Coordinates of C-alpha atoms and ligand atoms in Angstrom, one line a residue:
X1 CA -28.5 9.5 6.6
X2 CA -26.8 10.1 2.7
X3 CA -22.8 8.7 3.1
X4 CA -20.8 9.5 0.4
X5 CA -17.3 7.4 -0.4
X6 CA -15.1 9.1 -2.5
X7 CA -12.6 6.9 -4.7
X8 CA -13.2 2.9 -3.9
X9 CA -9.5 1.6 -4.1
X10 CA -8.3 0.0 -1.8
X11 CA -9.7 1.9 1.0
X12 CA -13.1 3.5 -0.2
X13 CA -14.4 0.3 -1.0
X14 CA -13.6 -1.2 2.4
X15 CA -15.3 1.9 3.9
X16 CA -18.0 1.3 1.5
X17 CA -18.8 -2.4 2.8
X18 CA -18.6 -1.2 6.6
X19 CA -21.4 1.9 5.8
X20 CA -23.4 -0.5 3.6
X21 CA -24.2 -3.0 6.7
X22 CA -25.5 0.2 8.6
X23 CA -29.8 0.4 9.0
X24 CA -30.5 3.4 7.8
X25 CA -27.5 4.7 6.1
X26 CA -28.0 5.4 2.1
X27 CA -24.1 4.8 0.9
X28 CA -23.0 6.2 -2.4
X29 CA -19.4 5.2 -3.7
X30 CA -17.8 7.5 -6.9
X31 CA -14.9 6.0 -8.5
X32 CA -13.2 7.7 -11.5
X33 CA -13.0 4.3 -13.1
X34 CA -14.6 1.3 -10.8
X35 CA -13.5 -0.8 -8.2
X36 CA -11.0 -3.2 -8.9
X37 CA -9.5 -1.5 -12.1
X38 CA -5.6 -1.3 -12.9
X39 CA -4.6 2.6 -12.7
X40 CA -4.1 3.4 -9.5
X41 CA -2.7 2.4 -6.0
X42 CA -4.4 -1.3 -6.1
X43 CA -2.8 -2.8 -9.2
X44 CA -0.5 -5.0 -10.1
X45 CA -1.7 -8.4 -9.4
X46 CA -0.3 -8.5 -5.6
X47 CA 0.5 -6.7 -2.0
X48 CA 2.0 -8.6 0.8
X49 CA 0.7 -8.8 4.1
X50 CA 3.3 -8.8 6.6
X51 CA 2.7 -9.0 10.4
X52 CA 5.6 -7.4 11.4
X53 CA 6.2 -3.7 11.5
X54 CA 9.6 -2.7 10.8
X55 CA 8.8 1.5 11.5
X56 CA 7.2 1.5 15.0
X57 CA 6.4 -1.7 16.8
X58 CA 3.5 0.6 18.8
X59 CA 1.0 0.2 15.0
X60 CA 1.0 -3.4 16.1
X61 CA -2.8 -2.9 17.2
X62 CA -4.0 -2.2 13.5
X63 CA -2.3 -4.9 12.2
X64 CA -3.9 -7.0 14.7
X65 CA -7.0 -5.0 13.8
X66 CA -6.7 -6.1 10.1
X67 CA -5.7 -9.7 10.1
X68 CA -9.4 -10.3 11.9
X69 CA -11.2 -8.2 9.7
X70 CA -9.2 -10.1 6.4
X71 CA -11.1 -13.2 7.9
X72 CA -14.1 -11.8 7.9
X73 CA -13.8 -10.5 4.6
X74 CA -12.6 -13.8 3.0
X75 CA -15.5 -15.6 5.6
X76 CA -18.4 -13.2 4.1
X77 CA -17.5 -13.6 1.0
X78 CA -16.5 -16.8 0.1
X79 CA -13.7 -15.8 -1.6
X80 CA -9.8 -16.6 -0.9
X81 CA -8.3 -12.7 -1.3
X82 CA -4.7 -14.0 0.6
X83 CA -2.4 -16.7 -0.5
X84 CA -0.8 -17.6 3.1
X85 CA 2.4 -18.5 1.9
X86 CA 4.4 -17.1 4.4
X87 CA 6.5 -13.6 3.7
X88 CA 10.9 -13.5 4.6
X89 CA 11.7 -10.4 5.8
X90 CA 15.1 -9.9 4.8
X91 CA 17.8 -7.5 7.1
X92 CA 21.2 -7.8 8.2
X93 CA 22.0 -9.0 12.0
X94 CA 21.5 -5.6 13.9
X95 CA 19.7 -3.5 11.2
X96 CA 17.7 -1.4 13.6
X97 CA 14.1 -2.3 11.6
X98 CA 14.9 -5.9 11.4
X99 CA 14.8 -5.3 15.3
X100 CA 11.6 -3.0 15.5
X101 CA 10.0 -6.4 13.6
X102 CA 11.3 -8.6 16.1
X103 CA 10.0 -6.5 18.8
X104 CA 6.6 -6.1 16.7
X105 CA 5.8 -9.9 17.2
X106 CA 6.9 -10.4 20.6
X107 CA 3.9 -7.5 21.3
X108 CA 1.6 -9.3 18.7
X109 CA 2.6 -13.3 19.2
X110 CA 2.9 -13.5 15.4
X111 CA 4.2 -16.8 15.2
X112 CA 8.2 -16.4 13.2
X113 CA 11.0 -18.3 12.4
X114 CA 14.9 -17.1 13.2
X115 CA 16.7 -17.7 10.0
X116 CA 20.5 -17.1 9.7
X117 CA 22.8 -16.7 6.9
X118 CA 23.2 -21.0 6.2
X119 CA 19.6 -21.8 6.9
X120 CA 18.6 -19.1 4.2
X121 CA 20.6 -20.7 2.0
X122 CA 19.6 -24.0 2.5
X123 CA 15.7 -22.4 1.9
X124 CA 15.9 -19.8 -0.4
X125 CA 18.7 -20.5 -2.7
X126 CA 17.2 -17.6 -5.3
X127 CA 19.1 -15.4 -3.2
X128 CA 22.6 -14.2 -2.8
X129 CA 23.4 -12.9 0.7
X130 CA 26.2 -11.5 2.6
X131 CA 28.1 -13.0 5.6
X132 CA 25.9 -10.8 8.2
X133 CA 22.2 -11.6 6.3
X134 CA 19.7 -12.7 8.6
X135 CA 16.2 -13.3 7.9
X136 CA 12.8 -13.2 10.0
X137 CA 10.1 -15.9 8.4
X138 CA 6.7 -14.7 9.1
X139 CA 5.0 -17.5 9.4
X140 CA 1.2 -16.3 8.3
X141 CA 2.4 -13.7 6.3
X142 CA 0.2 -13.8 2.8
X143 CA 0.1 -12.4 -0.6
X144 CA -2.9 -10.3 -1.6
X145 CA -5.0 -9.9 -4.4
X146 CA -5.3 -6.7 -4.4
X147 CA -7.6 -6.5 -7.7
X148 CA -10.2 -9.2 -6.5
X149 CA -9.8 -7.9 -3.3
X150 CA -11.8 -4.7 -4.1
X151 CA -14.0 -6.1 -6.7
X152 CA -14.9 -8.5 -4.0
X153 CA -15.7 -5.9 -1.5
X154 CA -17.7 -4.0 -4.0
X155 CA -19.9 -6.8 -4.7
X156 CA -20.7 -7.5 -1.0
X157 CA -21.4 -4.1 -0.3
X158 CA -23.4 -4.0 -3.4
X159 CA -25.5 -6.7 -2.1
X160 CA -26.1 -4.4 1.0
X161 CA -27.8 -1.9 -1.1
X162 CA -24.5 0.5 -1.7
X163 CA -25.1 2.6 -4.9
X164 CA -21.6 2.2 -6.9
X165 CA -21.1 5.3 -9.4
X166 CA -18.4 4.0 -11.9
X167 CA -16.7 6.1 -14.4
X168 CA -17.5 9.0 -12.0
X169 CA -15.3 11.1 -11.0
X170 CA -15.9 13.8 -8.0
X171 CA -14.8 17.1 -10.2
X172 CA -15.6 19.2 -6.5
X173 CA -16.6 19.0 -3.1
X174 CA -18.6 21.2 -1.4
X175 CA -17.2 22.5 1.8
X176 CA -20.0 24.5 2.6
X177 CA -21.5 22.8 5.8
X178 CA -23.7 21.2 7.2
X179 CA -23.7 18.7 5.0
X180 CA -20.9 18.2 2.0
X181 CA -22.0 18.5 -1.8
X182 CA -20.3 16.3 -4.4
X183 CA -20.2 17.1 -8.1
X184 CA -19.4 14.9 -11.2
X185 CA -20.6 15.0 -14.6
X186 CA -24.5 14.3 -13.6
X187 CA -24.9 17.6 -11.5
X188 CA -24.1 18.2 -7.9
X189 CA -25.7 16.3 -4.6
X190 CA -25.5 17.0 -1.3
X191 CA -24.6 14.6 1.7
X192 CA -24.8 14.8 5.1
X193 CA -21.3 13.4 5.4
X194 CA -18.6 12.2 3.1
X195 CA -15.4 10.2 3.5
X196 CA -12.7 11.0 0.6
X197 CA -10.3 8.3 0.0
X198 CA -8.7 9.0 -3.4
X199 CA -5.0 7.5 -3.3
X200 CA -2.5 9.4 -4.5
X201 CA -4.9 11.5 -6.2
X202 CA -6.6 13.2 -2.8
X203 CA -4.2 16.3 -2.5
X204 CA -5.4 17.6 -5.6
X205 CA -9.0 16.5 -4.7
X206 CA -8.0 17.9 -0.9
X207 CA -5.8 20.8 -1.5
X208 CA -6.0 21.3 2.1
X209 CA -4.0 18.3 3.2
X210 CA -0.7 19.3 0.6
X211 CA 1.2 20.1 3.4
X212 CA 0.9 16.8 4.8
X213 CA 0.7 14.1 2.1
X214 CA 2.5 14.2 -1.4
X215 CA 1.8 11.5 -4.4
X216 CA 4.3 9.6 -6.0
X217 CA 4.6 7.5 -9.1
X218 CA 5.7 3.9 -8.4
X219 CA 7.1 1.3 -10.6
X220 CA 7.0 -2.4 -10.3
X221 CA 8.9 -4.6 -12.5
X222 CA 8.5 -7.9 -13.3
X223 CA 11.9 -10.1 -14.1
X224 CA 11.8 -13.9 -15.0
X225 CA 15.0 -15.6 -14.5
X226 CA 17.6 -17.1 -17.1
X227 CA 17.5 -20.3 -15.9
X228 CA 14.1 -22.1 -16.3
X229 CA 13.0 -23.6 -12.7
X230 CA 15.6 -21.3 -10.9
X231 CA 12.6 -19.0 -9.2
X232 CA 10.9 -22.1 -7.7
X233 CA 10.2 -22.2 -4.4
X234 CA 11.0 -18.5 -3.9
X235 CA 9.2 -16.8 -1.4
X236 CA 7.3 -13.2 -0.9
X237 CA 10.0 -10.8 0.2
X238 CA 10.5 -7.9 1.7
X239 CA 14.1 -6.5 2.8
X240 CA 14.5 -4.1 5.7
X241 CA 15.9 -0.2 4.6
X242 CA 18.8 0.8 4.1
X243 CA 18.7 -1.6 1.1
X244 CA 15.4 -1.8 1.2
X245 CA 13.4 -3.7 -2.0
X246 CA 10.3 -6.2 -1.8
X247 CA 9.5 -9.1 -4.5
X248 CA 6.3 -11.2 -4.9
X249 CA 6.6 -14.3 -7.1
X250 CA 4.2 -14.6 -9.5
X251 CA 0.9 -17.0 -9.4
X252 CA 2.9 -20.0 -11.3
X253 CA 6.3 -19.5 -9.5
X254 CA 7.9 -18.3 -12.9
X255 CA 8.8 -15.0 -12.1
X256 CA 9.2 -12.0 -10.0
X257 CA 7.7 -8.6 -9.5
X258 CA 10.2 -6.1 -7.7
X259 CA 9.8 -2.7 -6.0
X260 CA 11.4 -0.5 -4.6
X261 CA 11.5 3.0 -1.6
X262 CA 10.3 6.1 -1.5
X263 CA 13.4 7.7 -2.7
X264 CA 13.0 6.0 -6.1
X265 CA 9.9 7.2 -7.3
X266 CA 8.6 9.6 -9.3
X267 CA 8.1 12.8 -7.7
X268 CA 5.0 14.8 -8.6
X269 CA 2.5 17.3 -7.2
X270 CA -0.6 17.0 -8.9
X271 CA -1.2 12.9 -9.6
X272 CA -3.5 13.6 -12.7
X273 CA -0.6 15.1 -14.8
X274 CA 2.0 12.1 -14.1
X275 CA 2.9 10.5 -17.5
X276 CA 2.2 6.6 -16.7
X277 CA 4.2 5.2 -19.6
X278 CA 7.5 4.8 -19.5
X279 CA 9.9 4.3 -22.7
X280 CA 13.6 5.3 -24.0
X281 CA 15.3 7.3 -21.7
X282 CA 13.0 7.3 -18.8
X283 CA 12.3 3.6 -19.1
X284 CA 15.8 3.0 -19.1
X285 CA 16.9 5.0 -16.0
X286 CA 13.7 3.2 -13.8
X287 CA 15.3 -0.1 -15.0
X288 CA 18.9 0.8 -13.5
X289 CA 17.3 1.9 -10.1
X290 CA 16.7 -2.0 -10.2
X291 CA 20.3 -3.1 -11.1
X292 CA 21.5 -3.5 -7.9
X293 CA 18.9 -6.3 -7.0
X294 CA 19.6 -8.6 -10.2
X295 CA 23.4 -7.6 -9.3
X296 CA 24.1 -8.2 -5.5
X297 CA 20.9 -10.1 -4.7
X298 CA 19.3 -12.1 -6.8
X299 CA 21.9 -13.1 -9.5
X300 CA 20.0 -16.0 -11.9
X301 CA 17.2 -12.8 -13.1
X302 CA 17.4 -12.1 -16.7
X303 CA 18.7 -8.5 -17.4
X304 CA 15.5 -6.9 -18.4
X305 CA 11.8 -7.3 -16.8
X306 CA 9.9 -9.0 -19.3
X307 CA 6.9 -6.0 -18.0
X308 CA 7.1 -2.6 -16.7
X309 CA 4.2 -0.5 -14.8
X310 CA 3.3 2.2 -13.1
X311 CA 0.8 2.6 -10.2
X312 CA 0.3 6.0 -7.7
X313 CA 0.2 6.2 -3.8
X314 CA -0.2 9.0 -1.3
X315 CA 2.4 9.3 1.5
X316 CA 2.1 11.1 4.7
X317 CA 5.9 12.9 6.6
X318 CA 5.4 10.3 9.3
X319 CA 5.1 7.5 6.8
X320 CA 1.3 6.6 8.7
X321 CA -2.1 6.8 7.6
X322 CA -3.7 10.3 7.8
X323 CA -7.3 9.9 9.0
X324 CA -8.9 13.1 10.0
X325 CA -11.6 15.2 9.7
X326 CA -11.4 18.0 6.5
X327 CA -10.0 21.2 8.8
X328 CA -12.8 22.9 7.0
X329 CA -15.7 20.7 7.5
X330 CA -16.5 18.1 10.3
X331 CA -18.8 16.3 7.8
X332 CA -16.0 15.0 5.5
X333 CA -13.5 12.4 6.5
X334 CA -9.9 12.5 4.9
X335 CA -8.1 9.0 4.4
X336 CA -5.0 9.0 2.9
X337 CA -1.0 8.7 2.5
X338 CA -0.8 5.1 3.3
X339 CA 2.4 5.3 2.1
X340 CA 3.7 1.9 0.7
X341 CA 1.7 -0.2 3.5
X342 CA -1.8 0.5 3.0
X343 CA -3.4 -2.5 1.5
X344 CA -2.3 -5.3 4.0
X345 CA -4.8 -2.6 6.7
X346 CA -7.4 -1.7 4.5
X347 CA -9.9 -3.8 5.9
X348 CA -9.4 -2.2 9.3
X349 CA -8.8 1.5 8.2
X350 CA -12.4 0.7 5.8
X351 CA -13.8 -0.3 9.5
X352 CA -12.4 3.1 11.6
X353 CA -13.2 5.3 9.0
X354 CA -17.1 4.4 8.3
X355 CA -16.9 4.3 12.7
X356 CA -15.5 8.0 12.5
X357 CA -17.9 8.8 9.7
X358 CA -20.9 7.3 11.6
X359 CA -20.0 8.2 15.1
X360 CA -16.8 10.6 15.7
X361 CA -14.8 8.2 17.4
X362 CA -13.5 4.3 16.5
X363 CA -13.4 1.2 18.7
X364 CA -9.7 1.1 18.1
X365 CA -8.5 4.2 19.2
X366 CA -5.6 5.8 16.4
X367 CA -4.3 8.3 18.4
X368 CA -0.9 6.6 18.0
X369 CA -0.8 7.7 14.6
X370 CA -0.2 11.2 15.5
X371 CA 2.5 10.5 17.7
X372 CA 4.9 9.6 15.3
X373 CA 8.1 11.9 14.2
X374 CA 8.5 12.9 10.2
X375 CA 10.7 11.0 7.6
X376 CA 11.0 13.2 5.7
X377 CA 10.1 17.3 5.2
X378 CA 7.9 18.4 2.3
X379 CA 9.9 21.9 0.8
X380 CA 7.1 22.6 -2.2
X381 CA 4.0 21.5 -2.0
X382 CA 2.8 22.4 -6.0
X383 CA 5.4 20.2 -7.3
X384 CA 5.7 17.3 -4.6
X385 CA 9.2 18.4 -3.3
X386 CA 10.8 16.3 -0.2
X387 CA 13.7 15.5 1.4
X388 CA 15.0 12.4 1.4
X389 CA 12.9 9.9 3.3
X390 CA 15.0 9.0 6.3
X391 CA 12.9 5.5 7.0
X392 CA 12.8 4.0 3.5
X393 CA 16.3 3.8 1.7
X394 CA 16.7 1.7 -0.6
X395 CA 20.4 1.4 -2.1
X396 CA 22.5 -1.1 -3.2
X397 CA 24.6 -3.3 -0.5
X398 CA 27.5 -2.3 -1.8
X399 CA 26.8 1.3 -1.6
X400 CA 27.8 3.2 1.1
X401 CA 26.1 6.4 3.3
Ligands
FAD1 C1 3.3 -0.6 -6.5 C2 2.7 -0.6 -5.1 C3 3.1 -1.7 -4.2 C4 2.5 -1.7 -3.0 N1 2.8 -2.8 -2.2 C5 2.1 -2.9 -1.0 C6 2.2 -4.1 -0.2 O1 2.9 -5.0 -0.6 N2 1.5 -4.2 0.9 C7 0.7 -3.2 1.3 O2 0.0 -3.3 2.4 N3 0.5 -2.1 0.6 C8 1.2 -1.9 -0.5 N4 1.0 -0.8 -1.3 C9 0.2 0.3 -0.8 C10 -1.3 0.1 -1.1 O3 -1.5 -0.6 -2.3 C11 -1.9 1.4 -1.0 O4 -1.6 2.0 0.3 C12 -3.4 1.4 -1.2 O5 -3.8 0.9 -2.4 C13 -3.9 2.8 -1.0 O6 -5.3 2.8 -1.1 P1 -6.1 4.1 -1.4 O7 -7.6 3.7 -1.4 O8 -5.6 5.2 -0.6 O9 -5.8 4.4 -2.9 P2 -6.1 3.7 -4.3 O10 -6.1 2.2 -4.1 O11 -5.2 4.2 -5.3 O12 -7.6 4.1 -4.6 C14 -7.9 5.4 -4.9 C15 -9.1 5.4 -5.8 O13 -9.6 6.7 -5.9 C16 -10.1 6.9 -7.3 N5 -10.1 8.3 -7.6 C17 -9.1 9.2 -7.7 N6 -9.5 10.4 -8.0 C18 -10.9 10.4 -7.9 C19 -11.9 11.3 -8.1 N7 -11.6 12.6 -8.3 N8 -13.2 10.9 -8.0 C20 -13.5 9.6 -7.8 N9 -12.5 8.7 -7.6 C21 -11.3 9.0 -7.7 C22 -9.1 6.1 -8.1 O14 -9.7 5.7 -9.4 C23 -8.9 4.9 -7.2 O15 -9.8 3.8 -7.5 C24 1.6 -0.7 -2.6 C25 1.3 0.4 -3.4 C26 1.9 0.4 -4.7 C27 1.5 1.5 -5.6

């Protein structure tokens, strides 16, 4: 049987692995650049890996699902892909997701740590926190490499015999069954099945799937503080919506990259016609999304991020993976809008969709994903309209509504 992966970010390439240890199966993977490059949803140097789940404690099971197939990964390769430092989710005492994560690992036994506001002090001193600030420590929470993470995969499933097509991008794919046909620059080939995982880039390949997942332009910034030694010691963060923010210390300690919600980025409809750069005007109004952070949480930053960059994801209305068959074609598999949360998965969502692909059905049954309500409405499809996103706001503390 001919398997073709389309896009290896985070997610083809994990796809791409799971195929390649199939007898029998000839695996092709098309990337627009190659795995591991900078561009798109994958870059940046880092992704946590949280075991909690502030949304719906009931996604617990692929979390679970993940953390197993992580080791595996890291065991097959030889490689370390997580720093397990630990990640402090960040709330105040009552904030509904803050709960949801407590809940989370009570169903999971993820082994955490209670924190209030003094003994967050005492640990984290980076950070300035209100009266009511509690914090969860999850204990075997990690940092990714996201990078080496998929250059990594590649390699192993490489050495399974997986053809990797770099610099090739999928200009079209036939729907016209059985079978799927997949064109680039060398001419067209036909499949008998494919499994399109293109980031923020796969409702434009998947026009189909517009009315259920939009891209966005994200923007990480990187600050280091004023004082020299002041970030030391600072751990991976994430803080729980309505001020919602997440921060990864670099490699050395020295610095910090920041992110923020879905509200804050860039809105667009087609992902190949974002502008990536940002300067004057526009670079300037990103930086002030940021303000409140440097302001009301973590005071000893210097004013400006010493680097600025831009990276693309896919996000479904439920804020959970969509995983389905093309409505048009049973042969292709759709993966995409991982919305914000997709990397610290991708080894299990690689393993259910080459198990979909292969079979029709996966050992973990993802049923669950369907079940979930919207956060948000899309209004125009062409340009990447929503409303706001009722699960991820981020705003300042001091801000009210
Ligand atoms: C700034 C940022 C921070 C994040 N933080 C976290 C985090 O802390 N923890 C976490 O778990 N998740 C996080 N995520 C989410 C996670 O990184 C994404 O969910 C994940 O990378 C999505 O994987 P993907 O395979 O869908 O897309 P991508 O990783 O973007 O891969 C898509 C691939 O498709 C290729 N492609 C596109 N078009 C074509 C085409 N026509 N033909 C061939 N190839 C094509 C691209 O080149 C790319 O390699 C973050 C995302 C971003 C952007």
């Amino acid at each position: 049987m001919r398997i073709a992966v389309v896009g290896l970010g985070a997610i083809g390439v994990q796809a791409l692995w799971q195929l390649s240890k199939h007898e029998g199966v000839e695996v092709h993977g098309f990337d627009a650049a190659y795995p591991g490059h900078p561009e798109a949803g994958s870059g940046g140097e880092s992704r946590l890996f949280w075991n909690l789940e502030l949304a719906e404690p009931s996604y617990v099971p692929l979390i679970e699902r993940a953390a197993i197939v992580w080791d595996a990964l890291e065991r097959e390769s030889g490689a370390q892909l997580r720093d397990r430092s630990g990640v402090l989710v960040l709330g105040e005492s009552g904030n509904a997701q803050l709960a949801n994560g407590l809940e989370s690992a009570r169903r999971s036994g993820a082994p955490i740590e209670l924190l209030d506001r003094h003994a967050l002090r005492r640990r984290f001193p980076q950070f300035d926190l209100q009266d009511d600030a509690v914090g969860v420590w999850d204990v075997e929470g990690a940092v990714i490499r996201p990078e080496q993470t998929n250059v990594t995969t590649a390699r192993l499933a490489a050495a399974n015999g997986a053809n990797i097509h770099e610099f090739t991008p999928v200009s079209d794919i036939g729907l016209e069954g059985p079978g799927v046909s997949i064109t680039t620059r060398h001419g067209t080939e036909h499949f008998d099945r494919a499994i399109v995982a293109c980031g923020g880039w796969t409702p434009t390949v998947v026009p189909a799937i517009k009315e259920e997942v939009v891209a966005r332009r994200l923007t990480s910034l990187w600050f280091t503080s004023v004082e020299d030694d002041h970030l030391a010691g600072m751990p991976p963060f994430l803080r729980a919506a309505p001020h919602y923010t997440y921060g990864i210390p670099t490699k050395d300690g020295r610095a910090v990259k920041l992110g923020l919600g879905f509200n804050d980025h860039f809105v667009t409809g087609d992902a190949s016609k974002l502008p990536r750069r940002l300067e004057g005007e526009a670079l300037e109004n990103e930086i002030k999304k940021f303000d409140w952070i440097r302001e009301q949480m973590l005071p000893g930053l210097a004013k400006r991020p010493y680097r600025v960059a831009t990276y693309v994801e896919s996000y479904t209305t439920t804020m959970f993976e969509h995983i389905k068959p093309h409505p048009e074609n049973e042969d292709v598999l759709v993966m995409a809008g991982f919305s914000g949360h997709g990397f610290r998965v991708a080894p299990a969502v690689g393993e259910i969709g080459a198990q979909l692909i292969m079979s029709g059905k996966s050992e973990l049954d993802i049923g669950f994903l369907d079940a979930y309500p919207k956060a948000f409405e899309i209004l125009d499809s062409f340009e990447g309209l929503t409303t706001h996103n009722s699960v991820m706001t981020t705003r300042g503390i001091n801000e009210g509504g």
